[in-house]
CSV table of C-alpha atoms and ligand atoms in Angstrom, one decimal:
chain,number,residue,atom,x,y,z
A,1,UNK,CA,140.1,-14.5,88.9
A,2,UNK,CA,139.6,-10.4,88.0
A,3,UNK,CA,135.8,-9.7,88.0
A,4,UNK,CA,133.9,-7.2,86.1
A,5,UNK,CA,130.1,-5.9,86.3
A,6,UNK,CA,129.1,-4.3,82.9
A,7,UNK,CA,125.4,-3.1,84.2
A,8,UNK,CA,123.1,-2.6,80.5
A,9,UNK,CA,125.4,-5.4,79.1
A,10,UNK,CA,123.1,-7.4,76.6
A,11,UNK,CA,123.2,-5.2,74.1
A,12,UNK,CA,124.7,-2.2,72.3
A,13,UNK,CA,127.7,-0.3,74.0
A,14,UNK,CA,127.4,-2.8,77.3
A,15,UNK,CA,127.6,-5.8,75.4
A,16,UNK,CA,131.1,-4.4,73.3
A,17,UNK,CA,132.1,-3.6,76.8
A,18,UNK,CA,131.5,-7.2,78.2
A,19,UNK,CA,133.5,-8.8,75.3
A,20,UNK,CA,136.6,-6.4,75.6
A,21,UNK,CA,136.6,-6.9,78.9
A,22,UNK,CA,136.6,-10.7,78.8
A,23,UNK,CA,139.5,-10.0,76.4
A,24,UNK,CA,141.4,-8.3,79.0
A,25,UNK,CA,140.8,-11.7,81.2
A,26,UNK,CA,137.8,-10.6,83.3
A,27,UNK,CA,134.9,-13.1,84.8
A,28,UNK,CA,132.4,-10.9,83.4
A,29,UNK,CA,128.7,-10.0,85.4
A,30,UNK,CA,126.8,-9.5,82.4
A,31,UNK,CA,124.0,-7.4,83.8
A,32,UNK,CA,120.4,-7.0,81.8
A,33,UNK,CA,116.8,-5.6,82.8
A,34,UNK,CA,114.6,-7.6,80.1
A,35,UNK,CA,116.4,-9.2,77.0
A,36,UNK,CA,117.4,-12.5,78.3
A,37,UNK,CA,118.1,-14.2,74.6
A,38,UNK,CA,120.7,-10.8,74.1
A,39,UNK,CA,122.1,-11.5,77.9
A,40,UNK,CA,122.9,-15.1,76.7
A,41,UNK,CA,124.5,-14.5,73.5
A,42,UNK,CA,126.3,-12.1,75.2
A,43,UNK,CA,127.7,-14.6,77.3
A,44,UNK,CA,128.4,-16.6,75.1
A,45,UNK,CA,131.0,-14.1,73.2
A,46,UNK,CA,132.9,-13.4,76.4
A,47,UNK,CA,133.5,-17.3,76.5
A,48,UNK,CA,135.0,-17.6,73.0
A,49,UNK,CA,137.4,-15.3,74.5
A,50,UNK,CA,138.3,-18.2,77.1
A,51,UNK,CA,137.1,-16.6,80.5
A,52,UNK,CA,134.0,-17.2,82.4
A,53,UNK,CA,131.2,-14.7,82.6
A,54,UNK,CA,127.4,-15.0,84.4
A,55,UNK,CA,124.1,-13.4,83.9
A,56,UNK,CA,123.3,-11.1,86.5
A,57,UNK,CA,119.3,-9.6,86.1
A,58,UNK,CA,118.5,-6.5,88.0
A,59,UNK,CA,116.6,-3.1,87.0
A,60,UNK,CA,119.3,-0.7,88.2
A,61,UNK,CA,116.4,1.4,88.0
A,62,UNK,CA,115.3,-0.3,91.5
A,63,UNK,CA,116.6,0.2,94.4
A,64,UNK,CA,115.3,-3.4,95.9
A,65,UNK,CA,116.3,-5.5,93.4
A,66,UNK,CA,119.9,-4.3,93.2
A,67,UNK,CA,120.3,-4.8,96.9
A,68,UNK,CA,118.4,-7.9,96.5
A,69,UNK,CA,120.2,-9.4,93.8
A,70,UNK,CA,123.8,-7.9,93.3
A,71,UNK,CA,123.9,-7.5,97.1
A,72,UNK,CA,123.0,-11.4,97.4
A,73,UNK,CA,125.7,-12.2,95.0
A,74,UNK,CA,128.3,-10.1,96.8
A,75,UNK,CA,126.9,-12.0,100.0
A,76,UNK,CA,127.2,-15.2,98.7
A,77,UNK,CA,130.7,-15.1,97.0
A,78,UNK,CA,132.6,-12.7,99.9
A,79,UNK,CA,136.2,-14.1,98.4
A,80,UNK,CA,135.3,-12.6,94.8
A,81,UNK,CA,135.7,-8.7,94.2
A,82,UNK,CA,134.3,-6.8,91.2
A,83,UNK,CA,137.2,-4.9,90.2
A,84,UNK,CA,136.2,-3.0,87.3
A,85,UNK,CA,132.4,-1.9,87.1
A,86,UNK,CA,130.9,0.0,84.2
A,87,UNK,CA,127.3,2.1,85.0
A,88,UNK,CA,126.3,1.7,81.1
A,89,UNK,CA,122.4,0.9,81.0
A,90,UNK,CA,120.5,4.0,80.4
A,91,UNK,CA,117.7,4.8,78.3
A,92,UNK,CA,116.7,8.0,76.5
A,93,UNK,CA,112.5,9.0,76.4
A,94,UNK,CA,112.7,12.2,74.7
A,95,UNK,CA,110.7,14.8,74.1
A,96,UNK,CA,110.7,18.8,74.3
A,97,UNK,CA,110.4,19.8,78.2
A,98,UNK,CA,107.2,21.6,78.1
A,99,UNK,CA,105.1,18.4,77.5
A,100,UNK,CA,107.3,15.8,79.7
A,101,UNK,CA,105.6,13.4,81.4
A,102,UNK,CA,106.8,12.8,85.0
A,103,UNK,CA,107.3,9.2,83.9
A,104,UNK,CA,109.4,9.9,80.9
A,105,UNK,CA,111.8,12.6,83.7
A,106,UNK,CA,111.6,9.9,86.5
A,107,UNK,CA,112.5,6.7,84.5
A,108,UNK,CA,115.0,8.5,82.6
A,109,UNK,CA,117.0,9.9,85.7
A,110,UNK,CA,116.2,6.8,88.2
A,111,UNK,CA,118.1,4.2,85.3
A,112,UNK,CA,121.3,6.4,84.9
A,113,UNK,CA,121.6,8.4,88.0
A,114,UNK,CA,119.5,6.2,90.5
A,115,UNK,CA,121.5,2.9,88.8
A,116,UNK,CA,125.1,4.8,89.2
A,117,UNK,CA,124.5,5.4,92.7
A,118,UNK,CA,122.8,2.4,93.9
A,119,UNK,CA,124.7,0.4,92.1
A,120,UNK,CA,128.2,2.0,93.0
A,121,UNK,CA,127.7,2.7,96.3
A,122,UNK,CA,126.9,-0.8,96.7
A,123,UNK,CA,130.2,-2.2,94.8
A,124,UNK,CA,132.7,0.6,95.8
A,125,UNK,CA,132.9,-0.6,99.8
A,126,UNK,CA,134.2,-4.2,98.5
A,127,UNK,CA,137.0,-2.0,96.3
A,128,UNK,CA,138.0,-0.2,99.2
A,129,UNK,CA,138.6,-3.0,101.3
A,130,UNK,CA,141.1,-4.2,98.5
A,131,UNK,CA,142.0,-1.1,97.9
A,132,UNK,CA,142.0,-1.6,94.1
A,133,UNK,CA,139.2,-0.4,91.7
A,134,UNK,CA,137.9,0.7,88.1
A,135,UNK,CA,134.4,2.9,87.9
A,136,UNK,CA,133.7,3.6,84.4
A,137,UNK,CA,130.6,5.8,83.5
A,138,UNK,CA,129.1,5.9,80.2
A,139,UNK,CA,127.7,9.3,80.1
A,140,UNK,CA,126.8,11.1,76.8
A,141,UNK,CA,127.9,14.1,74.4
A,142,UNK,CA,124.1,15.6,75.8
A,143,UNK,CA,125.4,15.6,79.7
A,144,UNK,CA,128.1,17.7,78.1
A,145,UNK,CA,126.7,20.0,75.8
A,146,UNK,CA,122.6,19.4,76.6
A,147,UNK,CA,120.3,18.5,73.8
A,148,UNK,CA,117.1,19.9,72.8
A,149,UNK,CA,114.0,17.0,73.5
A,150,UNK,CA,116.9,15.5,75.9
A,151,UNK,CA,115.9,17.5,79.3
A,152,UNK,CA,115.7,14.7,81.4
A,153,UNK,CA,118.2,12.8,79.1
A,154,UNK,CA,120.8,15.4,79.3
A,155,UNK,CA,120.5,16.2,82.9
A,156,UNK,CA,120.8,12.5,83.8
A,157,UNK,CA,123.8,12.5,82.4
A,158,UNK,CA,125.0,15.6,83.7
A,159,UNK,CA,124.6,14.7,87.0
A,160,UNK,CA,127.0,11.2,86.3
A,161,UNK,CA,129.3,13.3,85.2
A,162,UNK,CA,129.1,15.6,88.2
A,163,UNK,CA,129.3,12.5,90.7
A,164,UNK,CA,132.3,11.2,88.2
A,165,UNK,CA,134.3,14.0,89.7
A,166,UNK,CA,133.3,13.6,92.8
A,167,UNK,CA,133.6,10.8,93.7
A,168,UNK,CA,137.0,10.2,91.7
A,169,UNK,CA,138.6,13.0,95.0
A,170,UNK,CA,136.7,11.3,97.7
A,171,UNK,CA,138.7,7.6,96.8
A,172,UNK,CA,141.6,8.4,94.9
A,173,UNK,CA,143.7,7.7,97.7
A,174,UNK,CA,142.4,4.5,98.0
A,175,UNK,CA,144.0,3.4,94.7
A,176,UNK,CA,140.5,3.4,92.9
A,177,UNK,CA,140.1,5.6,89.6
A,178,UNK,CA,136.5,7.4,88.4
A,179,UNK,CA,135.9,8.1,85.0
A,180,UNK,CA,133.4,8.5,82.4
A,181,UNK,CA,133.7,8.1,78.9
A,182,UNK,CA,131.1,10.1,77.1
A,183,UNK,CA,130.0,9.0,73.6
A,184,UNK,CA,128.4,11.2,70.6
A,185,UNK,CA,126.3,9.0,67.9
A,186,UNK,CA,126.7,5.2,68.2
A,187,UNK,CA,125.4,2.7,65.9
A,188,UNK,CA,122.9,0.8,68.5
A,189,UNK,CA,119.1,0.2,69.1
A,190,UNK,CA,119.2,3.7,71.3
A,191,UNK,CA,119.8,5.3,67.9
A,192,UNK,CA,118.3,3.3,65.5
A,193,UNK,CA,115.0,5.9,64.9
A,194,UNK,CA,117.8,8.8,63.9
A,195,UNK,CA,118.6,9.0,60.0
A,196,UNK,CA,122.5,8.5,60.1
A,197,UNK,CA,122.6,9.6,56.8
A,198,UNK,CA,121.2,13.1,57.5
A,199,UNK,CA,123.0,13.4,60.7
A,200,UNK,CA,126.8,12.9,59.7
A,201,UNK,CA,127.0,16.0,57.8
A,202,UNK,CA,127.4,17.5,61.3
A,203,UNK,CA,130.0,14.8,62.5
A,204,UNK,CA,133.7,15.7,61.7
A,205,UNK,CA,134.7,11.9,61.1
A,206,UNK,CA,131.3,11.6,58.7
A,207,UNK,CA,129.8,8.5,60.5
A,208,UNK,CA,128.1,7.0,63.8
A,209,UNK,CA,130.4,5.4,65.6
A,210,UNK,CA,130.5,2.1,66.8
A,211,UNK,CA,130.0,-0.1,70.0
A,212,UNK,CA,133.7,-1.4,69.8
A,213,UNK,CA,134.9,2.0,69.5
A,214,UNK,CA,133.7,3.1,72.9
A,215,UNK,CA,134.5,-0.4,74.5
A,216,UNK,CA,138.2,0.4,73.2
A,217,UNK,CA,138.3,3.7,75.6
A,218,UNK,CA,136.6,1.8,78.4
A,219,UNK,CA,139.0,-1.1,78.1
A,220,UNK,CA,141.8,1.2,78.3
A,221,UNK,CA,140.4,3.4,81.1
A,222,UNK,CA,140.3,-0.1,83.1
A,223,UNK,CA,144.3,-1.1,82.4
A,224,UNK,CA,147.4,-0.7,84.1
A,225,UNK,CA,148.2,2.2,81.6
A,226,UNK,CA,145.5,4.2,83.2
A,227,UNK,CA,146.3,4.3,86.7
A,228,UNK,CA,147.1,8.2,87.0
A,229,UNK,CA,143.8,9.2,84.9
A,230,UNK,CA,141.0,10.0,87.4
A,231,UNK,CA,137.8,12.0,87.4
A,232,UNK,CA,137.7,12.6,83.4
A,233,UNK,CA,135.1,12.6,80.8
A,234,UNK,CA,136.6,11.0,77.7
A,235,UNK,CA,134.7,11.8,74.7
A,236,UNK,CA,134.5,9.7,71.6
A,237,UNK,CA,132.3,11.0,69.1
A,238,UNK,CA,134.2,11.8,66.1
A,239,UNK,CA,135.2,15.1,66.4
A,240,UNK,CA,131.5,16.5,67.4
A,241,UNK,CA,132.1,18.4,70.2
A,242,UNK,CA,135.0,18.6,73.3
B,325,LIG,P1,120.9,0.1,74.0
B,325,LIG,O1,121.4,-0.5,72.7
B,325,LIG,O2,119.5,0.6,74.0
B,325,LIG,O3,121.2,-1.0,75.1
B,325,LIG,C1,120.8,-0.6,76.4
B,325,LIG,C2,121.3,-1.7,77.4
B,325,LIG,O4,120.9,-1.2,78.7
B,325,LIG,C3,120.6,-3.0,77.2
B,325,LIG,O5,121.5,-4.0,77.5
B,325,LIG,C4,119.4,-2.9,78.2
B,325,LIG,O6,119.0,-4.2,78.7
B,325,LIG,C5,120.1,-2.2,79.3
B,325,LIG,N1,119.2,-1.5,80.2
B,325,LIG,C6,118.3,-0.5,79.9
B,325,LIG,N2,117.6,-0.1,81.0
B,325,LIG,C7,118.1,-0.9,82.0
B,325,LIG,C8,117.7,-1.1,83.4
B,325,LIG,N3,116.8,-0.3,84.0
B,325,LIG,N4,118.4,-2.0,84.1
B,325,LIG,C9,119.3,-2.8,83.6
B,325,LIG,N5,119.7,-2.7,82.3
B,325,LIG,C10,119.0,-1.8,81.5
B,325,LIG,O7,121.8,1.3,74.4
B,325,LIG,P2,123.3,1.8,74.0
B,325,LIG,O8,123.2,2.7,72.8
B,325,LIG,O9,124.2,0.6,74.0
B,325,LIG,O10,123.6,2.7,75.3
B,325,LIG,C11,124.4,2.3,76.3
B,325,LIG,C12,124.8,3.5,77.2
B,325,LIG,O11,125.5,4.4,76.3
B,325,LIG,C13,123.6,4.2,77.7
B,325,LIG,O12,123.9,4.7,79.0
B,325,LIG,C14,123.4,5.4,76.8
B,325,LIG,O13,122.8,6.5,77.4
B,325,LIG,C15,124.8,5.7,76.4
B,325,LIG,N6,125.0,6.4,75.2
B,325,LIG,C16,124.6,5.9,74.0
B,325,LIG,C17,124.8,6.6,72.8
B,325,LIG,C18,124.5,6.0,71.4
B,325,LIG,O14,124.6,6.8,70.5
B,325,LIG,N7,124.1,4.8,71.3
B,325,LIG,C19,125.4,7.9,72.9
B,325,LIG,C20,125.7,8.4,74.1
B,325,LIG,C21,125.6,7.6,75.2
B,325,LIG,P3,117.8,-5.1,78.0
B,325,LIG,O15,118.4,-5.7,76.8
B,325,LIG,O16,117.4,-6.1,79.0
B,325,LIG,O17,116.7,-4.1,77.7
């Protein structure tokens, strides 16, 4: 059995992710923070597609409770490696720099920077052992370009994108590929308070795009055909920026 861990994969992005992957044949980790009833339906769309899957509920935000619980699963099931993970919960808390709270900076950075590295440093020693391995980081068109209200947002990301690079050179050799696949506007809860219809005037394609759409580069980015692409930012966001 291939296993996969698709942290933020309840809903949105994460859960398009979770059902491609099960596609592709992966026993998918289907990893949450609070939205059990999401996490289960979830579920239950990777096992139309005829593979297993599990619920796997951790704050990537939290340092404890990953080691705690994705550690204890790794403990417990020592003949089972997670050969694809994907670092998609994040969260955005907006708001222009000059009246951030610390909260809104520290939640935003500890759930996508804290959760990459706690998260892969934790999965990528079982990889290098097999010497086989897909990290896939959804980052965002702000890491790239920044966005005004998006400080902490945008800097999150950044930094995924800079540890993306990084860490793609220090284990290339070890036959494991780092990538991130940055999206623009996607049709999901994160962006339902924007006016879509306002907003595509700026967008080449003229629309959000959607969950499946990323899920379709991250599937790719975790194939065979991938194997020689490693420390990249895919975009996909209709032409906004590159
Ligand atoms: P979403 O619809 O708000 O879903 C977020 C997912 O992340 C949910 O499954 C949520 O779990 C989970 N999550 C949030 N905080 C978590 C935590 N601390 N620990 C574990 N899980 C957590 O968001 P989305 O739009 O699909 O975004 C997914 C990723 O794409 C994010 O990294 C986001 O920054 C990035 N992105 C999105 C867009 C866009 O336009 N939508 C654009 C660029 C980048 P619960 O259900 O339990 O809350």
């Amino acid at each position: 059995m291939k296993f996969a861990l698709v942290t933020g994969g309840s809903r949105g992005i994460g859960k398009a992710v979770c059902i491609r992957l099960a596609s592709m044949g992966y026993h998918v980790l289907i990893n949450y923070r609070s939205n059990e009833a999401e996490a289960l339906q979830t579920l239950a769309l990777v096992k139309e597609k005829g593979v297993e899957g599990e619920i796997i509920r951790f704050d990537v935000a939290d340092k404890e409770q990953i080691i705690a619980t994705l550690g204890g699963w790794m403990e417990a099931n020592p003949d089972k490696t997670i050969e694809v993970l994907v670092n998609n919960a994040g969260i955005r808390d907006d708001g222009l720099m000059m009246w951030m709270k610390d909260e809104q900076w520290n939640r935003v950075i500890d759930t996508s920077l804290g959760g990459f590295f706690y998260v892969t440093r934790l999965v990528v020693n079982s990889m290098l052992m097999k010497k086989k391995g897909r990290i896939i980081n959804i980052v965002s068109l702000s890491g790239l370009k920044g966005m005004a209200g998006q400080t902490n947002y945008s800097a999150a990301k950044a930094g995924v994108i800079g540890a993306t690079k990084a860490l793609a050179q220090e284990i290339a050799r070890k036959g494991i590929t780092v990538n991130a696949v940055a999206p623009g506007f996607i049709k999901t809860d994160m962006t339902s308070d924007l006016n879509e219809n306002e907003l595509k005037a700026m967008i080449p394609v003229k629309r959000f795009g959607t969950p499946e759409e990323v899920a379709s580069t991250v599937g790719f980015l975790a194939s065979e055909g991938a194997s020689y692409i490693t420390g990249e930012v895919i975009s996909v966001n209709g032409g906004l920026y590159s």
